[in-house]
């Protein structure tokens, strides 16, 4: 099992550019989510999905879109990048949507927006 | 809303010293509590968890007890090693599986 994989590892964008951060998991997990990690703030939830075709907003969804067409993949789209989106992005997955389920994290994507 | 507060770091200890990282939480319901660890250049991994009051989570010599009366989940280890150097995050999940994280505490262990 590869677990949770994320691509790319590093990315530099210019303000206004768009890009998609890829996330995939091979554990047949129903629940997937995206977090951003900023210094001194821990991780904050951007969007999450409880299964294919179902997504919802987290704490900081503005500027980001998601879709979930398959169980395995959960891409995060930045339509028009802004410097405030400079961060490290983590994708996570878990078996279910129950409080207490362990979440498995990917290695992260470090994004810089100039 | 729900929130987690953990002690600021960095915490610097000598090898074999006792470790405590304080964590307190605010939640409207009855959350599950977690400690996640992030080693340099890696993603987060679950260290331990507790899902109800008075439960004790333990793993790799680390322990934490869910204290509802003090809304706390302090992380302890009796004897730290250099390999424990990492960032430690306290977190809770209350509604579904959405995690709310503390700011993280950097631990540095010197040999």
PDB file of C-alpha atoms in Angstrom, chain A residues 13-97:
ATOM      1  CA  UNK A  13       3.002  30.076  -8.696  1.00  0.00           C
ATOM      2  CA  UNK A  14       2.517  33.654  -9.695  1.00  0.00           C
ATOM      3  CA  UNK A  15      -0.487  35.584  -8.420  1.00  0.00           C
ATOM      4  CA  UNK A  16      -3.527  34.791 -10.539  1.00  0.00           C
ATOM      5  CA  UNK A  17      -2.305  31.448 -11.860  1.00  0.00           C
ATOM      6  CA  UNK A  18      -4.345  28.314 -11.378  1.00  0.00           C
ATOM      7  CA  UNK A  19      -3.268  24.838 -10.432  1.00  0.00           C
ATOM      8  CA  UNK A  20      -4.497  21.525  -9.049  1.00  0.00           C
ATOM      9  CA  UNK A  21      -2.957  19.701  -6.117  1.00  0.00           C
ATOM     10  CA  UNK A  22      -3.395  15.984  -6.526  1.00  0.00           C
ATOM     11  CA  UNK A  23      -4.246  13.541  -3.748  1.00  0.00           C
ATOM     12  CA  UNK A  24      -4.823   9.814  -4.021  1.00  0.00           C
ATOM     13  CA  UNK A  25      -5.254   6.976  -1.547  1.00  0.00           C
ATOM     14  CA  UNK A  26      -5.239   3.219  -2.073  1.00  0.00           C
ATOM     15  CA  UNK A  27      -6.858   2.155   1.211  1.00  0.00           C
ATOM     16  CA  UNK A  28     -10.469   2.327  -0.039  1.00  0.00           C
ATOM     17  CA  UNK A  29     -11.205   5.059   2.491  1.00  0.00           C
ATOM     18  CA  UNK A  30     -14.511   6.876   2.230  1.00  0.00           C
ATOM     19  CA  UNK A  31     -13.473  10.047   4.050  1.00  0.00           C
ATOM     20  CA  UNK A  32     -10.901  12.432   2.557  1.00  0.00           C
ATOM     21  CA  UNK A  33      -9.933  15.959   3.478  1.00  0.00           C
ATOM     22  CA  UNK A  34      -7.567  18.832   2.749  1.00  0.00           C
ATOM     23  CA  UNK A  35      -5.766  20.911   5.382  1.00  0.00           C
ATOM     24  CA  UNK A  36      -3.393  23.804   5.171  1.00  0.00           C
ATOM     25  CA  UNK A  37      -0.553  24.268   7.661  1.00  0.00           C
ATOM     26  CA  UNK A  38       0.632  27.744   8.530  1.00  0.00           C
ATOM     27  CA  UNK A  39       3.241  28.694  11.156  1.00  0.00           C
ATOM     28  CA  UNK A  40       1.773  29.142  14.616  1.00  0.00           C
ATOM     29  CA  UNK A  41      -1.707  28.072  13.489  1.00  0.00           C
ATOM     30  CA  UNK A  42      -1.586  24.320  13.306  1.00  0.00           C
ATOM     31  CA  UNK A  43      -3.588  22.734  10.499  1.00  0.00           C
ATOM     32  CA  UNK A  44      -6.930  24.110   9.316  1.00  0.00           C
ATOM     33  CA  UNK A  45      -9.559  22.211   7.349  1.00  0.00           C
ATOM     34  CA  UNK A  46     -10.230  23.483   3.823  1.00  0.00           C
ATOM     35  CA  UNK A  47     -12.683  20.951   2.325  1.00  0.00           C
ATOM     36  CA  UNK A  48     -13.690  17.400   3.020  1.00  0.00           C
ATOM     37  CA  UNK A  49     -15.576  14.543   1.401  1.00  0.00           C
ATOM     38  CA  UNK A  50     -17.493  11.683   3.009  1.00  0.00           C
ATOM     39  CA  UNK A  51     -17.651   9.676  -0.213  1.00  0.00           C
ATOM     40  CA  UNK A  52     -17.574   9.874  -3.995  1.00  0.00           C
ATOM     41  CA  UNK A  53     -19.769  12.680  -5.243  1.00  0.00           C
ATOM     42  CA  UNK A  54     -20.103  14.350  -1.819  1.00  0.00           C
ATOM     43  CA  UNK A  55     -18.005  17.317  -0.688  1.00  0.00           C
ATOM     44  CA  UNK A  56     -18.400  20.047   1.893  1.00  0.00           C
ATOM     45  CA  UNK A  57     -16.590  23.106   3.185  1.00  0.00           C
ATOM     46  CA  UNK A  58     -14.303  23.231   6.168  1.00  0.00           C
ATOM     47  CA  UNK A  59     -13.029  26.183   8.158  1.00  0.00           C
ATOM     48  CA  UNK A  60     -11.121  28.006   5.385  1.00  0.00           C
ATOM     49  CA  UNK A  61     -12.701  27.117   1.990  1.00  0.00           C
ATOM     50  CA  UNK A  62     -12.443  30.458   0.185  1.00  0.00           C
ATOM     51  CA  UNK A  63     -10.288  30.358  -2.948  1.00  0.00           C
ATOM     52  CA  UNK A  64     -10.353  26.564  -3.215  1.00  0.00           C
ATOM     53  CA  UNK A  65     -12.527  24.071  -5.109  1.00  0.00           C
ATOM     54  CA  UNK A  66     -12.753  20.315  -4.767  1.00  0.00           C
ATOM     55  CA  UNK A  67     -14.528  17.425  -6.416  1.00  0.00           C
ATOM     56  CA  UNK A  68     -14.675  13.695  -5.672  1.00  0.00           C
ATOM     57  CA  UNK A  69     -15.471  11.645  -8.742  1.00  0.00           C
ATOM     58  CA  UNK A  70     -13.825   8.450  -7.456  1.00  0.00           C
ATOM     59  CA  UNK A  71     -13.161   6.968  -4.019  1.00  0.00           C
ATOM     60  CA  UNK A  72      -9.407   7.132  -4.622  1.00  0.00           C
ATOM     61  CA  UNK A  73      -8.856  10.737  -5.737  1.00  0.00           C
ATOM     62  CA  UNK A  74      -9.568  14.099  -4.145  1.00  0.00           C
ATOM     63  CA  UNK A  75      -7.931  16.985  -6.038  1.00  0.00           C
ATOM     64  CA  UNK A  76      -7.763  20.520  -4.674  1.00  0.00           C
ATOM     65  CA  UNK A  77      -8.020  23.375  -7.192  1.00  0.00           C
ATOM     66  CA  UNK A  78      -6.782  26.916  -6.830  1.00  0.00           C
ATOM     67  CA  UNK A  79      -8.550  28.933  -9.516  1.00  0.00           C
ATOM     68  CA  UNK A  80      -6.643  32.210  -9.060  1.00  0.00           C
ATOM     69  CA  UNK A  81      -3.732  31.922  -6.652  1.00  0.00           C
ATOM     70  CA  UNK A  82      -3.066  34.665  -4.101  1.00  0.00           C
ATOM     71  CA  UNK A  83      -0.023  35.197  -1.820  1.00  0.00           C
ATOM     72  CA  UNK A  84      -2.259  34.392   1.172  1.00  0.00           C
ATOM     73  CA  UNK A  85      -2.452  30.832  -0.166  1.00  0.00           C
ATOM     74  CA  UNK A  86       1.267  30.296   0.386  1.00  0.00           C
ATOM     75  CA  UNK A  87       1.240  27.330   2.744  1.00  0.00           C
ATOM     76  CA  UNK A  88       1.892  23.625   3.132  1.00  0.00           C
ATOM     77  CA  UNK A  89      -1.095  21.539   2.059  1.00  0.00           C
ATOM     78  CA  UNK A  90      -1.878  18.122   3.463  1.00  0.00           C
ATOM     79  CA  UNK A  91      -4.386  15.601   2.219  1.00  0.00           C
ATOM     80  CA  UNK A  92      -5.752  13.028   4.645  1.00  0.00           C
ATOM     81  CA  UNK A  93      -8.038  10.022   4.509  1.00  0.00           C
ATOM     82  CA  UNK A  94      -9.856   7.778   6.970  1.00  0.00           C
ATOM     83  CA  UNK A  95     -12.034   4.728   6.823  1.00  0.00           C
ATOM     84  CA  UNK A  96     -15.164   6.514   7.927  1.00  0.00           C
ATOM     85  CA  UNK A  97     -16.723   9.698   9.130  1.00  0.00           C
TER      86      UNK A  97
END
